[in-house]
GROMACS .gro file of N, CA and C in nm:
model
  294
    1UNK      N    1   9.597  13.801  10.391
    1UNK     CA    2   9.631  13.924  10.459
    1UNK      C    3   9.747  13.900  10.553
    2UNK      N    4   9.838  13.994  10.559
    2UNK     CA    5   9.949  13.976  10.651
    2UNK      C    6   9.904  13.991  10.795
    3UNK      N    7   9.965  13.917  10.880
    3UNK     CA    8   9.938  13.927  11.023
    3UNK      C    9  10.041  14.022  11.083
    4UNK      N   10   9.998  14.119  11.161
    4UNK     CA   11  10.088  14.217  11.220
    4UNK      C   12  10.156  14.159  11.343
    5UNK      N   13  10.285  14.187  11.356
    5UNK     CA   14  10.364  14.143  11.471
    5UNK      C   15  10.437  14.263  11.529
    6UNK      N   16  10.456  14.263  11.658
    6UNK     CA   17  10.535  14.368  11.722
    6UNK      C   18  10.680  14.322  11.725
    7UNK      N   19  10.770  14.407  11.677
    7UNK     CA   20  10.911  14.373  11.696
    7UNK      C   21  10.962  14.452  11.816
    8UNK      N   22  11.084  14.438  11.853
    8UNK     CA   23  11.138  14.500  11.973
    8UNK      C   24  11.140  14.652  11.969
    9UNK      N   25  11.136  14.714  11.850
    9UNK     CA   26  11.147  14.859  11.840
    9UNK      C   27  11.014  14.932  11.860
   10UNK      N   28  10.906  14.860  11.877
   10UNK     CA   29  10.776  14.924  11.895
   10UNK      C   30  10.702  14.946  11.764
   11UNK      N   31  10.765  14.912  11.652
   11UNK     CA   32  10.697  14.925  11.524
   11UNK      C   33  10.638  14.791  11.485
   12UNK      N   34  10.547  14.794  11.395
   12UNK     CA   35  10.483  14.669  11.351
   12UNK      C   36  10.553  14.617  11.226
   13UNK      N   37  10.574  14.490  11.224
   13UNK     CA   38  10.626  14.425  11.104
   13UNK      C   39  10.518  14.329  11.057
   14UNK      N   40  10.530  14.284  10.935
   14UNK     CA   41  10.428  14.195  10.880
   14UNK      C   42  10.492  14.067  10.830
   15UNK      N   43  10.423  13.958  10.853
   15UNK     CA   44  10.464  13.831  10.794
   15UNK      C   45  10.346  13.778  10.717
   16UNK      N   46  10.374  13.713  10.609
   16UNK     CA   47  10.266  13.661  10.526
   16UNK      C   48  10.220  13.526  10.580
   17UNK      N   49  10.091  13.503  10.567
   17UNK     CA   50  10.037  13.373  10.604
   17UNK      C   51  10.077  13.272  10.498
   18UNK      N   52  10.092  13.146  10.537
   18UNK     CA   53  10.130  13.046  10.437
   18UNK      C   54  10.021  13.034  10.331
   19UNK      N   55  10.067  13.013  10.208
   19UNK     CA   56   9.972  13.000  10.098
   19UNK      C   57   9.904  12.865  10.105
   20UNK      N   58   9.775  12.866  10.077
   20UNK     CA   59   9.702  12.740  10.076
   20UNK      C   60   9.705  12.685   9.935
   21UNK      N   61   9.669  12.560   9.922
   21UNK     CA   62   9.668  12.498   9.790
   21UNK      C   63   9.549  12.544   9.708
   22UNK      N   64   9.450  12.602   9.775
   22UNK     CA   65   9.333  12.652   9.703
   22UNK      C   66   9.361  12.790   9.646
   23UNK      N   67   9.303  12.818   9.534
   23UNK     CA   68   9.313  12.951   9.479
   23UNK      C   69   9.209  13.038   9.547
   24UNK      N   70   9.232  13.171   9.550
   24UNK     CA   71   9.130  13.256   9.610
   24UNK      C   72   8.999  13.238   9.536
   25UNK      N   73   8.894  13.228   9.607
   25UNK     CA   74   8.758  13.214   9.553
   25UNK      C   75   8.735  13.081   9.483
   26UNK      N   76   8.820  12.980   9.509
   26UNK     CA   77   8.799  12.851   9.443
   26UNK      C   78   8.669  12.787   9.488
   27UNK      N   79   8.619  12.826   9.604
   27UNK     CA   80   8.492  12.772   9.652
   27UNK      C   81   8.374  12.822   9.569
   28UNK      N   82   8.397  12.922   9.482
   28UNK     CA   83   8.291  12.976   9.398
   28UNK      C   84   8.288  12.913   9.260
   29UNK      N   85   8.380  12.822   9.231
   29UNK     CA   86   8.391  12.770   9.095
   29UNK      C   87   8.263  12.704   9.047
   30UNK      N   88   8.185  12.646   9.135
   30UNK     CA   89   8.061  12.583   9.092
   30UNK      C   90   7.946  12.681   9.078
   31UNK      N   91   7.962  12.804   9.132
   31UNK     CA   92   7.853  12.901   9.131
   31UNK      C   93   7.862  13.001   9.017
   32UNK      N   94   7.985  13.032   8.976
   32UNK     CA   95   8.003  13.130   8.871
   32UNK      C   96   8.058  13.062   8.746
   33UNK      N   97   8.015  13.106   8.630
   33UNK     CA   98   8.070  13.046   8.509
   33UNK      C   99   8.216  13.082   8.494
   34UNK      N  100   8.298  12.987   8.462
   34UNK     CA  101   8.440  13.009   8.443
   34UNK      C  102   8.464  13.057   8.301
   35UNK      N  103   8.559  13.150   8.284
   35UNK     CA  104   8.586  13.199   8.150
   35UNK      C  105   8.641  13.088   8.061
   36UNK      N  106   8.705  12.987   8.121
   36UNK     CA  107   8.754  12.875   8.041
   36UNK      C  108   8.642  12.781   8.001
   37UNK      N  109   8.529  12.787   8.073
   37UNK     CA  110   8.415  12.701   8.041
   37UNK      C  111   8.304  12.782   7.975
   38UNK      N  112   8.336  12.897   7.923
   38UNK     CA  113   8.236  12.983   7.863
   38UNK      C  114   8.172  12.912   7.744
   39UNK      N  115   8.041  12.909   7.738
   39UNK     CA  116   7.976  12.840   7.628
   39UNK      C  117   8.008  12.907   7.495
   40UNK      N  118   8.026  12.828   7.393
   40UNK     CA  119   8.056  12.882   7.261
   40UNK      C  120   7.930  12.907   7.181
   41UNK      N  121   7.817  12.853   7.225
   41UNK     CA  122   7.690  12.877   7.157
   41UNK      C  123   7.580  12.893   7.262
   42UNK      N  124   7.473  12.952   7.221
   42UNK     CA  125   7.361  12.975   7.310
   42UNK      C  126   7.249  12.878   7.275
   43UNK      N  127   7.182  12.829   7.375
   43UNK     CA  128   7.066  12.744   7.351
   43UNK      C  129   6.948  12.834   7.313
   44UNK      N  130   6.858  12.785   7.231
   44UNK     CA  131   6.746  12.869   7.187
   44UNK      C  132   6.661  12.923   7.302
   45UNK      N  133   6.649  12.849   7.412
   45UNK     CA  134   6.565  12.895   7.522
   45UNK      C  135   6.636  12.992   7.615
   46UNK      N  136   6.766  13.013   7.597
   46UNK     CA  137   6.839  13.108   7.680
   46UNK      C  138   6.839  13.245   7.614
   47UNK      N  139   6.821  13.347   7.694
   47UNK     CA  140   6.827  13.482   7.640
   47UNK      C  141   6.932  13.559   7.718
   48UNK      N  142   6.975  13.669   7.662
   48UNK     CA  143   7.074  13.752   7.728
   48UNK      C  144   7.215  13.719   7.681
   49UNK      N  145   7.309  13.798   7.728
   49UNK     CA  146   7.448  13.782   7.683
   49UNK      C  147   7.514  13.657   7.741
   50UNK      N  148   7.620  13.616   7.677
   50UNK     CA  149   7.700  13.502   7.722
   50UNK      C  150   7.758  13.532   7.860
   51UNK      N  151   7.752  13.437   7.953
   51UNK     CA  152   7.807  13.462   8.088
   51UNK      C  153   7.953  13.506   8.082
   52UNK      N  154   7.984  13.606   8.162
   52UNK     CA  155   8.115  13.669   8.178
   52UNK      C  156   8.160  13.749   8.057
   53UNK      N  157   8.073  13.770   7.959
   53UNK     CA  158   8.106  13.861   7.850
   53UNK      C  159   8.097  14.004   7.904
   54UNK      N  160   8.147  14.099   7.827
   54UNK     CA  161   8.140  14.239   7.872
   54UNK      C  162   7.996  14.282   7.895
   55UNK      N  163   7.907  14.242   7.806
   55UNK     CA  164   7.766  14.278   7.823
   55UNK      C  165   7.708  14.214   7.949
   56UNK      N  166   7.744  14.089   7.975
   56UNK     CA  167   7.695  14.020   8.095
   56UNK      C  168   7.746  14.090   8.221
   57UNK      N  169   7.874  14.128   8.221
   57UNK     CA  170   7.930  14.199   8.337
   57UNK      C  171   7.860  14.333   8.358
   58UNK      N  172   7.833  14.406   8.249
   58UNK     CA  173   7.761  14.534   8.261
   58UNK      C  174   7.625  14.514   8.326
   59UNK      N  175   7.554  14.409   8.285
   59UNK     CA  176   7.420  14.384   8.337
   59UNK      C  177   7.419  14.330   8.481
   60UNK      N  178   7.523  14.257   8.521
   60UNK     CA  179   7.516  14.183   8.646
   60UNK      C  180   7.609  14.231   8.757
   61UNK      N  181   7.712  14.307   8.726
   61UNK     CA  182   7.807  14.347   8.830
   61UNK      C  183   7.739  14.428   8.941
   62UNK      N  184   7.652  14.521   8.902
   62UNK     CA  185   7.581  14.600   9.004
   62UNK      C  186   7.490  14.513   9.089
   63UNK      N  187   7.429  14.413   9.029
   63UNK     CA  188   7.341  14.322   9.103
   63UNK      C  189   7.419  14.243   9.208
   64UNK      N  190   7.538  14.193   9.170
   64UNK     CA  191   7.621  14.120   9.266
   64UNK      C  192   7.672  14.213   9.376
   65UNK      N  193   7.707  14.337   9.339
   65UNK     CA  194   7.753  14.433   9.441
   65UNK      C  195   7.642  14.464   9.540
   66UNK      N  196   7.522  14.490   9.489
   66UNK     CA  197   7.410  14.521   9.577
   66UNK      C  198   7.380  14.405   9.671
   67UNK      N  199   7.386  14.283   9.620
   67UNK     CA  200   7.361  14.166   9.705
   67UNK      C  201   7.467  14.155   9.814
   68UNK      N  202   7.593  14.184   9.779
   68UNK     CA  203   7.701  14.176   9.877
   68UNK      C  204   7.690  14.286   9.983
   69UNK      N  205   7.647  14.403   9.942
   69UNK     CA  206   7.633  14.514  10.037
   69UNK      C  207   7.512  14.493  10.128
   70UNK      N  208   7.401  14.447  10.070
   70UNK     CA  209   7.279  14.427  10.149
   70UNK      C  210   7.291  14.311  10.248
   71UNK      N  211   7.360  14.206  10.209
   71UNK     CA  212   7.377  14.088  10.295
   71UNK      C  213   7.520  14.038  10.278
   72UNK      N  214   7.617  14.099  10.349
   72UNK     CA  215   7.759  14.071  10.324
   72UNK      C  216   7.808  13.936  10.377
   73UNK      N  217   7.761  13.828  10.318
   73UNK     CA  218   7.812  13.697  10.354
   73UNK      C  219   7.945  13.676  10.281
   74UNK      N  220   8.031  13.590  10.331
   74UNK     CA  221   8.158  13.565  10.262
   74UNK      C  222   8.139  13.522  10.116
   75UNK      N  223   8.039  13.442  10.089
   75UNK     CA  224   8.016  13.395   9.952
   75UNK      C  225   7.975  13.509   9.860
   76UNK      N  226   7.887  13.597   9.907
   76UNK     CA  227   7.841  13.707   9.823
   76UNK      C  228   7.950  13.810   9.799
   77UNK      N  229   8.027  13.840   9.902
   77UNK     CA  230   8.137  13.935   9.887
   77UNK      C  231   8.244  13.877   9.795
   78UNK      N  232   8.276  13.750   9.812
   78UNK     CA  233   8.376  13.686   9.725
   78UNK      C  234   8.330  13.681   9.581
   79UNK      N  235   8.202  13.653   9.560
   79UNK     CA  236   8.149  13.649   9.423
   79UNK      C  237   8.161  13.786   9.357
   80UNK      N  238   8.124  13.890   9.429
   80UNK     CA  239   8.134  14.025   9.373
   80UNK      C  240   8.280  14.060   9.344
   81UNK      N  241   8.369  14.033   9.438
   81UNK     CA  242   8.510  14.067   9.417
   81UNK      C  243   8.570  13.989   9.301
   82UNK      N  244   8.528  13.865   9.284
   82UNK     CA  245   8.575  13.786   9.171
   82UNK      C  246   8.529  13.847   9.039
   83UNK      N  247   8.402  13.884   9.031
   83UNK     CA  248   8.352  13.946   8.909
   83UNK      C  249   8.417  14.081   8.883
   84UNK      N  250   8.441  14.156   8.988
   84UNK     CA  251   8.508  14.284   8.973
   84UNK      C  252   8.650  14.263   8.920
   85UNK      N  253   8.719  14.160   8.968
   85UNK     CA  254   8.853  14.129   8.921
   85UNK      C  255   8.851  14.092   8.773
   86UNK      N  256   8.752  14.014   8.731
   86UNK     CA  257   8.738  13.978   8.589
   86UNK      C  258   8.722  14.104   8.505
   87UNK      N  259   8.636  14.194   8.550
   87UNK     CA  260   8.612  14.318   8.477
   87UNK      C  261   8.739  14.403   8.471
   88UNK      N  262   8.811  14.412   8.581
   88UNK     CA  263   8.936  14.491   8.584
   88UNK      C  264   9.043  14.430   8.495
   89UNK      N  265   9.053  14.297   8.496
   89UNK     CA  266   9.150  14.231   8.410
   89UNK      C  267   9.119  14.256   8.263
   90UNK      N  268   8.992  14.252   8.229
   90UNK     CA  269   8.953  14.279   8.090
   90UNK      C  270   8.986  14.424   8.052
   91UNK      N  271   8.958  14.517   8.143
   91UNK     CA  272   8.986  14.657   8.116
   91UNK      C  273   9.137  14.682   8.100
   92UNK      N  274   9.217  14.614   8.182
   92UNK     CA  275   9.362  14.627   8.171
   92UNK      C  276   9.412  14.571   8.039
   93UNK      N  277   9.358  14.457   8.000
   93UNK     CA  278   9.399  14.398   7.872
   93UNK      C  279   9.360  14.489   7.756
   94UNK      N  280   9.244  14.551   7.764
   94UNK     CA  281   9.201  14.645   7.661
   94UNK      C  282   9.295  14.766   7.656
   95UNK      N  283   9.330  14.819   7.773
   95UNK     CA  284   9.419  14.934   7.777
   95UNK      C  285   9.557  14.902   7.722
   96UNK      N  286   9.606  14.782   7.751
   96UNK     CA  287   9.739  14.743   7.697
   96UNK      C  288   9.734  14.727   7.546
   97UNK      N  289   9.620  14.686   7.492
   97UNK     CA  290   9.609  14.660   7.349
   97UNK      C  291   9.593  14.789   7.269
   98UNK      N  292   9.556  14.899   7.334
   98UNK     CA  293   9.535  15.024   7.260
   98UNK      C  294   9.658  15.110   7.260
   0.00000   0.00000   0.00000
């Protein structure tokens, strides 16, 4: 987020914070399945859709949102926003392909 600064004219200007070497939500990489590490097969004892598939997002996005709203810790809010971004990216790719 940009930090607001007052310049001499009484208006606010913005400067960007320096970028960190970490990617946004990189602290969640161990908690959420990565699309690059998506399993190609399901184990017989696992049920339900493949993690981060469209079906999985449909089933779980509301659950992550509710958890973030009920107890808005940085980890829960970041997890929800990350999943929402995945869903939006998929929707954009679908729209571009049609």
